[in-house]
C-alpha cells in the first residue's frame, strides 16, 4: 500500500523547474525525455521518469531517519550522516567526515508513485555484518561493498544501498535501523556559515573548468555524465548514481588531501586509469556502484596529497577523457 507520506504528494512531473543542463546530460534518448505518460506513470519505451518534489514533501522520511535532509535541485532529497565519532588517519592525514568519513542517503520520487532510495554507508569492519543483516531484513539491497581510502585506521568499508517501493517511510525506517548498529552520532541542530579554506580555490576552479563549493572542511567539485542513466526501467536524475566528484581537504601550504571518484564507462576505464597514474593521482579502487544501471558505470576512487592546483590539473585531464560536463557547483552526488 502506498505510504501516507506519498499518497498526498502531487504528481508533479519533471519540467521547467529543473535546472538547465547541457544537451544530453539528462535525456540521451527520446523515450527518456518525451512522450505521453500513461496512468501508471510509464512512458513509451517503458522508462519511468523522476517527479519533482520539495523538502516539505519528505517530512515523514525525515522523521523516520531522525534528521532533516535537503533538496539537490528539485528531484533528489539527500540526508548526510557524518561519522564525527571516528578519528580516521590515512597516510598521516586526519580525514575529515566531509572528505571521506561520512554516510548519506538520497530519495527520489517517480511518476508511478514509487520511491527509489540510494545511499552509501561508511561503517567499521565490526559494524559491517549487523548493518548488512539489518538492511537485508528490511528489503534494502547492497549493490557494492568497497573501499574509498588507501591504508587507513580504523579500517572502514563503504556499503552502497538500493531500495525501491511505494512506502518511502518504510525504506527510511530500514535505513535508520541499520544506522543504529553503527556509532553514527545523532543529528545536531548547529549550523555554521561556510568557512574560508586555506586553498587556492580560484586556481582549482580554473584548472577543473568549473566552480566548486565549500562543504564544511573541504572544497568539492563535481561533473555529471551526459548519458541518460537508468536503473532498470527508472531514469536516474542527474547527480544520482553517475557523478564524478572530488573533495579537497587543506593540509597546509597550499596542499590538499584529495578523495573522490571518476565515473567511467568500460571503454573509458583503462585510458582514465593510465592518465591518473601518469599524473601522480593514487588509484584506490575500480568498482561498480549499482547492479542494473545502463549504460553500465564504473567508478575509479582516487587519493592524493599534493599542491591542490596541481592535483586539479591532473584531474582535469582524467575528466576530459570521459563524457562528462561540469555540475555547475553542485558539489557532490551519489
mmCIF file of C-alpha atoms in Angstrom:
data_model
loop_
_atom_site.group_PDB
_atom_site.id
_atom_site.type_symbol
_atom_site.label_atom_id
_atom_site.label_comp_id
_atom_site.label_asym_id
_atom_site.label_seq_id
_atom_site.Cartn_x
_atom_site.Cartn_y
_atom_site.Cartn_z
ATOM 1 C CA UNK A 1 0.000 0.000 0.000
ATOM 2 C CA UNK A 2 1.227 3.483 -0.796
ATOM 3 C CA UNK A 3 2.742 5.147 2.268
ATOM 4 C CA UNK A 4 0.698 8.027 3.676
ATOM 5 C CA UNK A 5 3.544 10.478 3.179
ATOM 6 C CA UNK A 6 3.452 9.943 -0.547
ATOM 7 C CA UNK A 7 -0.216 9.303 -1.105
ATOM 8 C CA UNK A 8 -0.730 13.029 -0.662
ATOM 9 C CA UNK A 9 2.147 14.148 -2.823
ATOM 10 C CA UNK A 10 1.128 15.966 -6.010
ATOM 11 C CA UNK A 11 2.093 14.200 -9.220
ATOM 12 C CA UNK A 12 4.484 16.858 -10.467
ATOM 13 C CA UNK A 13 6.422 15.760 -13.495
ATOM 14 C CA UNK A 14 9.917 16.930 -14.364
ATOM 15 C CA UNK A 15 9.593 20.224 -16.167
ATOM 16 C CA UNK A 16 10.558 23.854 -16.189
ATOM 17 C CA UNK A 17 11.553 23.774 -12.526
ATOM 18 C CA UNK A 18 14.533 21.522 -13.258
ATOM 19 C CA UNK A 19 17.888 23.259 -13.507
ATOM 20 C CA UNK A 20 19.064 23.607 -17.085
ATOM 21 C CA UNK A 21 21.723 21.104 -18.129
ATOM 22 C CA UNK A 22 23.821 20.793 -21.278
ATOM 23 C CA UNK A 23 22.200 18.883 -24.105
ATOM 24 C CA UNK A 24 22.346 15.176 -23.385
ATOM 25 C CA UNK A 25 23.088 15.493 -19.660
ATOM 26 C CA UNK A 26 19.584 14.345 -18.727
ATOM 27 C CA UNK A 27 17.990 12.672 -21.711
ATOM 28 C CA UNK A 28 20.093 10.804 -24.232
ATOM 29 C CA UNK A 29 17.098 9.089 -25.840
ATOM 30 C CA UNK A 30 13.752 10.440 -26.933
ATOM 31 C CA UNK A 31 11.737 7.973 -24.863
ATOM 32 C CA UNK A 32 13.573 9.065 -21.729
ATOM 33 C CA UNK A 33 12.720 12.728 -22.237
ATOM 34 C CA UNK A 34 9.395 12.898 -24.022
ATOM 35 C CA UNK A 35 6.230 11.101 -24.913
ATOM 36 C CA UNK A 36 2.879 10.652 -23.297
ATOM 37 C CA UNK A 37 2.746 9.157 -19.812
ATOM 38 C CA UNK A 38 0.125 6.528 -19.079
ATOM 39 C CA UNK A 39 -1.969 6.153 -15.927
ATOM 40 C CA UNK A 40 0.787 4.058 -14.365
ATOM 41 C CA UNK A 41 3.348 6.843 -14.892
ATOM 42 C CA UNK A 42 5.246 4.938 -17.551
ATOM 43 C CA UNK A 43 6.087 6.432 -20.913
ATOM 44 C CA UNK A 44 6.509 4.841 -24.289
ATOM 45 C CA UNK A 45 9.671 2.777 -24.097
ATOM 46 C CA UNK A 46 8.809 1.559 -20.562
ATOM 47 C CA UNK A 47 11.017 4.122 -18.826
ATOM 48 C CA UNK A 48 9.726 5.910 -15.736
ATOM 49 C CA UNK A 49 10.824 9.466 -15.059
ATOM 50 C CA UNK A 50 11.509 11.098 -11.697
ATOM 51 C CA UNK A 51 8.963 13.578 -10.377
ATOM 52 C CA UNK A 52 9.717 16.898 -8.780
ATOM 53 C CA UNK A 53 9.369 17.297 -5.038
ATOM 54 C CA UNK A 54 10.199 19.770 -2.299
ATOM 55 C CA UNK A 55 11.751 19.333 1.142
ATOM 56 C CA UNK A 56 8.344 19.504 2.847
ATOM 57 C CA UNK A 57 7.202 16.502 0.808
ATOM 58 C CA UNK A 58 9.768 14.388 2.658
ATOM 59 C CA UNK A 59 8.730 15.248 6.227
ATOM 60 C CA UNK A 60 7.773 11.649 7.091
ATOM 61 C CA UNK A 61 11.089 10.399 5.725
ATOM 62 C CA UNK A 62 12.971 12.959 7.829
ATOM 63 C CA UNK A 63 11.043 11.840 10.907
ATOM 64 C CA UNK A 64 11.897 8.196 10.283
ATOM 65 C CA UNK A 65 15.574 8.983 9.634
ATOM 66 C CA UNK A 66 15.779 11.140 12.749
ATOM 67 C CA UNK A 67 17.227 14.139 10.929
ATOM 68 C CA UNK A 68 16.402 16.606 8.187
ATOM 69 C CA UNK A 69 17.876 16.491 4.714
ATOM 70 C CA UNK A 70 17.892 18.970 1.853
ATOM 71 C CA UNK A 71 16.977 19.068 -1.804
ATOM 72 C CA UNK A 72 19.538 18.721 -4.565
ATOM 73 C CA UNK A 73 17.705 20.591 -7.274
ATOM 74 C CA UNK A 74 14.058 19.559 -7.494
ATOM 75 C CA UNK A 75 14.419 15.789 -7.828
ATOM 76 C CA UNK A 76 16.689 14.441 -5.088
ATOM 77 C CA UNK A 77 16.207 14.609 -1.315
ATOM 78 C CA UNK A 78 19.541 13.917 0.391
ATOM 79 C CA UNK A 79 20.473 13.413 4.043
ATOM 80 C CA UNK A 80 24.029 13.259 5.371
ATOM 81 C CA UNK A 81 25.224 11.179 8.339
ATOM 82 C CA UNK A 82 28.779 12.351 9.130
ATOM 83 C CA UNK A 83 30.882 9.909 11.168
ATOM 84 C CA UNK A 84 32.214 12.503 13.590
ATOM 85 C CA UNK A 85 32.616 9.684 16.111
ATOM 86 C CA UNK A 86 35.632 8.318 14.223
ATOM 87 C CA UNK A 87 39.210 9.571 14.052
ATOM 88 C CA UNK A 88 40.399 8.227 10.718
ATOM 89 C CA UNK A 89 44.006 8.659 9.559
ATOM 90 C CA UNK A 90 45.326 7.798 6.106
ATOM 91 C CA UNK A 91 48.998 8.315 5.208
ATOM 92 C CA UNK A 92 49.416 10.801 8.040
ATOM 93 C CA UNK A 93 46.311 12.823 7.154
ATOM 94 C CA UNK A 94 43.425 13.061 9.599
ATOM 95 C CA UNK A 95 40.486 12.512 7.261
ATOM 96 C CA UNK A 96 37.547 14.800 7.946
ATOM 97 C CA UNK A 97 33.971 13.490 7.752
ATOM 98 C CA UNK A 98 33.360 15.729 4.734
ATOM 99 C CA UNK A 99 36.371 14.359 2.875
ATOM 100 C CA UNK A 100 35.567 10.674 3.104
ATOM 101 C CA UNK A 101 34.236 9.610 6.518
ATOM 102 C CA UNK A 102 30.520 10.039 6.098
ATOM 103 C CA UNK A 103 27.341 8.296 5.055
ATOM 104 C CA UNK A 104 24.476 9.690 3.015
ATOM 105 C CA UNK A 105 21.126 8.541 1.643
ATOM 106 C CA UNK A 106 19.009 10.002 -1.139
ATOM 107 C CA UNK A 107 15.335 9.615 -2.036
ATOM 108 C CA UNK A 108 13.779 10.120 -5.471
ATOM 109 C CA UNK A 109 10.058 10.041 -6.202
ATOM 110 C CA UNK A 110 8.855 8.673 -9.532
ATOM 111 C CA UNK A 111 5.845 9.277 -11.738
ATOM 112 C CA UNK A 112 4.392 5.864 -10.824
ATOM 113 C CA UNK A 113 4.258 6.912 -7.134
ATOM 114 C CA UNK A 114 7.153 4.714 -6.087
ATOM 115 C CA UNK A 115 10.304 5.900 -4.352
ATOM 116 C CA UNK A 116 13.898 4.946 -5.024
ATOM 117 C CA UNK A 117 16.479 5.318 -2.278
ATOM 118 C CA UNK A 118 20.192 5.162 -2.982
ATOM 119 C CA UNK A 119 22.868 5.599 -0.367
ATOM 120 C CA UNK A 120 26.369 4.987 0.826
ATOM 121 C CA UNK A 121 27.096 3.902 4.391
ATOM 122 C CA UNK A 122 30.548 4.260 5.948
ATOM 123 C CA UNK A 123 30.946 1.504 8.543
ATOM 124 C CA UNK A 124 33.749 -0.074 10.522
ATOM 125 C CA UNK A 125 34.604 -3.694 9.835
ATOM 126 C CA UNK A 126 32.985 -4.682 13.145
ATOM 127 C CA UNK A 127 29.781 -2.843 12.178
ATOM 128 C CA UNK A 128 29.616 -4.403 8.714
ATOM 129 C CA UNK A 129 27.862 -7.746 9.485
ATOM 130 C CA UNK A 130 24.986 -6.353 11.606
ATOM 131 C CA UNK A 131 24.437 -3.454 9.193
ATOM 132 C CA UNK A 132 24.185 -5.800 6.219
ATOM 133 C CA UNK A 133 21.847 -8.131 8.106
ATOM 134 C CA UNK A 134 19.554 -5.270 9.097
ATOM 135 C CA UNK A 135 19.432 -3.834 5.584
ATOM 136 C CA UNK A 136 18.528 -7.235 4.179
ATOM 137 C CA UNK A 137 15.818 -7.793 6.766
ATOM 138 C CA UNK A 138 14.213 -4.516 5.648
ATOM 139 C CA UNK A 139 14.407 -5.322 1.941
ATOM 140 C CA UNK A 140 17.205 -2.863 1.205
ATOM 141 C CA UNK A 141 19.809 -4.227 -1.178
ATOM 142 C CA UNK A 142 23.574 -3.927 -1.042
ATOM 143 C CA UNK A 143 24.821 -3.165 -4.554
ATOM 144 C CA UNK A 144 28.503 -2.555 -3.741
ATOM 145 C CA UNK A 145 30.832 -3.038 -0.769
ATOM 146 C CA UNK A 146 34.254 -1.494 -1.215
ATOM 147 C CA UNK A 147 36.948 0.960 -0.070
ATOM 148 C CA UNK A 148 37.355 4.721 -0.522
ATOM 149 C CA UNK A 149 40.699 5.278 1.143
ATOM 150 C CA UNK A 150 44.150 3.750 0.891
ATOM 151 C CA UNK A 151 45.711 2.281 4.040
ATOM 152 C CA UNK A 152 43.861 3.850 6.966
ATOM 153 C CA UNK A 153 42.944 3.309 10.599
ATOM 154 C CA UNK A 154 40.453 2.392 11.856
ATOM 155 C CA UNK A 155 39.536 0.286 8.854
ATOM 156 C CA UNK A 156 36.295 1.384 7.153
ATOM 157 C CA UNK A 157 34.110 -0.194 4.485
ATOM 158 C CA UNK A 158 31.540 1.580 2.311
ATOM 159 C CA UNK A 159 28.184 -0.064 1.521
ATOM 160 C CA UNK A 160 26.115 1.195 -1.413
ATOM 161 C CA UNK A 161 22.414 0.680 -0.732
ATOM 162 C CA UNK A 162 19.391 0.425 -3.009
ATOM 163 C CA UNK A 163 15.742 0.287 -2.078
ATOM 164 C CA UNK A 164 12.622 0.782 -4.183
ATOM 165 C CA UNK A 165 8.937 0.640 -3.377
ATOM 166 C CA UNK A 166 5.713 2.553 -2.694
ATOM 167 C CA UNK A 167 6.369 3.190 1.012
ATOM 168 C CA UNK A 168 9.141 5.763 1.445
ATOM 169 C CA UNK A 169 8.888 5.976 5.261
ATOM 170 C CA UNK A 170 9.342 2.192 5.469
ATOM 171 C CA UNK A 171 12.548 2.483 3.452
ATOM 172 C CA UNK A 172 13.712 5.232 5.788
ATOM 173 C CA UNK A 173 12.940 3.076 8.839
ATOM 174 C CA UNK A 174 15.076 0.289 7.431
ATOM 175 C CA UNK A 175 17.979 2.647 6.875
ATOM 176 C CA UNK A 176 17.683 4.087 10.384
ATOM 177 C CA UNK A 177 17.657 0.579 11.841
ATOM 178 C CA UNK A 178 20.917 -0.091 10.001
ATOM 179 C CA UNK A 179 22.482 3.131 11.255
ATOM 180 C CA UNK A 180 21.553 2.068 14.797
ATOM 181 C CA UNK A 181 24.225 -0.652 14.508
ATOM 182 C CA UNK A 182 26.907 1.992 13.937
ATOM 183 C CA UNK A 183 28.445 4.692 16.075
ATOM 184 C CA UNK A 184 26.961 7.418 13.863
ATOM 185 C CA UNK A 185 26.176 10.335 16.220
ATOM 186 C CA UNK A 186 22.693 11.852 16.461
ATOM 187 C CA UNK A 187 21.874 14.847 14.307
ATOM 188 C CA UNK A 188 22.914 18.238 15.637
ATOM 189 C CA UNK A 189 20.964 21.460 15.246
ATOM 190 C CA UNK A 190 24.008 23.709 14.964
ATOM 191 C CA UNK A 191 24.587 25.488 11.666
ATOM 192 C CA UNK A 192 27.672 27.390 10.620
ATOM 193 C CA UNK A 193 28.480 29.585 7.661
ATOM 194 C CA UNK A 194 30.919 28.174 5.101
ATOM 195 C CA UNK A 195 34.420 28.862 6.324
ATOM 196 C CA UNK A 196 37.320 30.174 4.303
ATOM 197 C CA UNK A 197 39.640 27.335 3.403
ATOM 198 C CA UNK A 198 43.406 27.695 3.123
ATOM 199 C CA UNK A 199 43.311 26.641 -0.514
ATOM 200 C CA UNK A 200 43.646 28.384 -3.861
ATOM 201 C CA UNK A 201 40.029 27.681 -4.740
ATOM 202 C CA UNK A 202 40.159 30.043 -7.716
ATOM 203 C CA UNK A 203 43.113 28.067 -9.037
ATOM 204 C CA UNK A 204 41.251 24.782 -8.514
ATOM 205 C CA UNK A 205 38.224 26.187 -10.359
ATOM 206 C CA UNK A 206 40.373 27.386 -13.260
ATOM 207 C CA UNK A 207 42.165 24.040 -13.531
ATOM 208 C CA UNK A 208 38.966 21.991 -13.466
ATOM 209 C CA UNK A 209 36.929 24.421 -15.538
ATOM 210 C CA UNK A 210 34.051 24.614 -13.088
ATOM 211 C CA UNK A 211 33.229 26.431 -9.835
ATOM 212 C CA UNK A 212 33.332 24.302 -6.727
ATOM 213 C CA UNK A 213 31.564 24.524 -3.387
ATOM 214 C CA UNK A 214 32.787 24.839 0.201
ATOM 215 C CA UNK A 215 31.308 21.981 2.197
ATOM 216 C CA UNK A 216 32.413 22.066 5.809
ATOM 217 C CA UNK A 217 36.168 21.498 5.845
ATOM 218 C CA UNK A 218 36.537 20.598 2.157
ATOM 219 C CA UNK A 219 36.186 22.080 -1.316
ATOM 220 C CA UNK A 220 34.071 19.974 -3.664
ATOM 221 C CA UNK A 221 33.897 19.853 -7.456
ATOM 222 C CA UNK A 222 31.503 17.700 -9.462
ATOM 223 C CA UNK A 223 30.772 16.570 -13.018
ATOM 224 C CA UNK A 224 27.735 14.835 -14.493
ATOM 225 C CA UNK A 225 27.635 12.193 -17.200
ATOM 226 C CA UNK A 226 25.977 13.283 -20.443
ATOM 227 C CA UNK A 227 24.223 9.957 -20.949
ATOM 228 C CA UNK A 228 20.797 9.104 -19.657
ATOM 229 C CA UNK A 229 21.494 6.618 -16.850
ATOM 230 C CA UNK A 230 18.759 4.183 -15.925
ATOM 231 C CA UNK A 231 18.258 1.821 -13.003
ATOM 232 C CA UNK A 232 16.236 -0.906 -14.645
ATOM 233 C CA UNK A 233 13.308 0.977 -16.175
ATOM 234 C CA UNK A 234 13.778 4.056 -13.956
ATOM 235 C CA UNK A 235 15.615 7.120 -15.246
ATOM 236 C CA UNK A 236 18.118 8.395 -12.688
ATOM 237 C CA UNK A 237 18.186 12.187 -12.370
ATOM 238 C CA UNK A 238 21.488 13.978 -12.970
ATOM 239 C CA UNK A 239 23.627 13.821 -9.853
ATOM 240 C CA UNK A 240 22.402 10.416 -8.695
ATOM 241 C CA UNK A 241 24.369 7.302 -9.389
ATOM 242 C CA UNK A 242 26.812 8.526 -12.038
ATOM 243 C CA UNK A 243 28.659 11.554 -10.695
ATOM 244 C CA UNK A 244 32.359 12.330 -10.853
ATOM 245 C CA UNK A 245 33.111 14.121 -7.581
ATOM 246 C CA UNK A 246 36.299 15.394 -5.940
ATOM 247 C CA UNK A 247 36.888 16.747 -2.433
ATOM 248 C CA UNK A 248 39.960 18.762 -1.435
ATOM 249 C CA UNK A 249 40.872 18.992 2.257
ATOM 250 C CA UNK A 250 43.569 21.595 3.045
ATOM 251 C CA UNK A 251 46.623 20.203 4.831
ATOM 252 C CA UNK A 252 48.760 23.388 4.836
ATOM 253 C CA UNK A 253 50.994 25.298 2.461
ATOM 254 C CA UNK A 254 48.509 25.231 -0.413
ATOM 255 C CA UNK A 255 48.484 21.443 -0.339
ATOM 256 C CA UNK A 256 45.413 19.280 -0.116
ATOM 257 C CA UNK A 257 44.359 15.728 0.517
ATOM 258 C CA UNK A 258 42.176 14.561 -2.355
ATOM 259 C CA UNK A 259 39.458 11.936 -2.159
ATOM 260 C CA UNK A 260 36.931 11.274 -4.874
ATOM 261 C CA UNK A 261 35.864 9.134 -7.764
ATOM 262 C CA UNK A 262 35.672 9.313 -11.552
ATOM 263 C CA UNK A 263 32.577 7.831 -13.210
ATOM 264 C CA UNK A 264 33.552 5.925 -16.357
ATOM 265 C CA UNK A 265 32.152 3.584 -18.954
ATOM 266 C CA UNK A 266 34.001 0.314 -19.528
ATOM 267 C CA UNK A 267 35.552 1.694 -22.702
ATOM 268 C CA UNK A 268 36.915 4.752 -20.867
ATOM 269 C CA UNK A 269 38.306 2.994 -17.806
ATOM 270 C CA UNK A 270 41.780 1.964 -18.967
ATOM 271 C CA UNK A 271 42.613 5.319 -20.515
ATOM 272 C CA UNK A 272 41.456 7.189 -17.414
ATOM 273 C CA UNK A 273 43.445 4.851 -15.171
ATOM 274 C CA UNK A 274 46.590 5.489 -17.213
ATOM 275 C CA UNK A 275 46.066 9.260 -17.139
ATOM 276 C CA UNK A 276 45.612 9.264 -13.368
ATOM 277 C CA UNK A 277 48.675 7.067 -12.845
ATOM 278 C CA UNK A 278 50.785 9.204 -15.195
ATOM 279 C CA UNK A 279 49.885 12.392 -13.335
ATOM 280 C CA UNK A 280 50.543 11.059 -9.845
ATOM 281 C CA UNK A 281 46.975 10.513 -8.664
ATOM 282 C CA UNK A 282 46.712 7.428 -6.472
ATOM 283 C CA UNK A 283 44.203 4.781 -7.545
ATOM 284 C CA UNK A 284 42.332 3.240 -4.611
ATOM 285 C CA UNK A 285 39.739 1.058 -6.282
ATOM 286 C CA UNK A 286 37.834 0.379 -9.511
ATOM 287 C CA UNK A 287 34.307 -0.918 -8.937
ATOM 288 C CA UNK A 288 30.584 -0.507 -9.573
ATOM 289 C CA UNK A 289 28.032 1.491 -7.591
ATOM 290 C CA UNK A 290 24.971 -0.326 -8.939
ATOM 291 C CA UNK A 291 23.924 -3.690 -10.324
ATOM 292 C CA UNK A 292 21.442 -2.944 -13.115
ATOM 293 C CA UNK A 293 22.454 0.527 -14.290
ATOM 294 C CA UNK A 294 22.504 1.198 -18.025
ATOM 295 C CA UNK A 295 24.837 2.099 -19.542
ATOM 296 C CA UNK A 296 27.000 0.143 -17.105
ATOM 297 C CA UNK A 297 29.000 2.569 -14.969
ATOM 298 C CA UNK A 298 32.229 2.022 -13.065
ATOM 299 C CA UNK A 299 33.970 4.281 -10.567
ATOM 300 C CA UNK A 300 37.652 4.903 -10.017
ATOM 301 C CA UNK A 301 38.300 6.052 -6.455
ATOM 302 C CA UNK A 302 41.333 8.314 -6.136
ATOM 303 C CA UNK A 303 43.610 9.708 -3.437
ATOM 304 C CA UNK A 304 46.470 12.214 -3.467
ATOM 305 C CA UNK A 305 48.276 14.624 -1.166
ATOM 306 C CA UNK A 306 49.979 17.428 -3.099
ATOM 307 C CA UNK A 307 49.630 21.017 -4.262
ATOM 308 C CA UNK A 308 45.874 21.472 -4.696
ATOM 309 C CA UNK A 309 46.047 23.195 -8.084
ATOM 310 C CA UNK A 310 48.490 20.578 -9.390
ATOM 311 C CA UNK A 311 46.034 17.876 -8.332
ATOM 312 C CA UNK A 312 43.180 19.728 -10.038
ATOM 313 C CA UNK A 313 45.105 19.973 -13.315
ATOM 314 C CA UNK A 314 45.720 16.224 -13.254
ATOM 315 C CA UNK A 315 42.056 15.539 -12.530
ATOM 316 C CA UNK A 316 41.004 17.758 -15.424
ATOM 317 C CA UNK A 317 42.943 15.528 -17.803
ATOM 318 C CA UNK A 318 41.176 12.471 -16.413
ATOM 319 C CA UNK A 319 37.694 14.014 -16.600
ATOM 320 C CA UNK A 320 38.381 15.202 -20.150
ATOM 321 C CA UNK A 321 38.778 11.554 -21.141
ATOM 322 C CA UNK A 322 35.146 10.879 -20.140
ATOM 323 C CA UNK A 323 31.780 12.016 -21.453
ATOM 324 C CA UNK A 324 31.055 14.364 -18.539
ATOM 325 C CA UNK A 325 30.169 18.012 -18.058
ATOM 326 C CA UNK A 326 30.560 20.325 -15.039
ATOM 327 C CA UNK A 327 27.797 20.126 -12.466
ATOM 328 C CA UNK A 328 27.961 23.920 -12.132
ATOM 329 C CA UNK A 329 28.956 23.967 -8.492
ATOM 330 C CA UNK A 330 26.577 21.204 -7.433
ATOM 331 C CA UNK A 331 29.417 19.919 -5.259
ATOM 332 C CA UNK A 332 28.538 16.271 -4.860
ATOM 333 C CA UNK A 333 26.340 13.292 -5.692
ATOM 334 C CA UNK A 334 25.750 9.539 -5.060
#
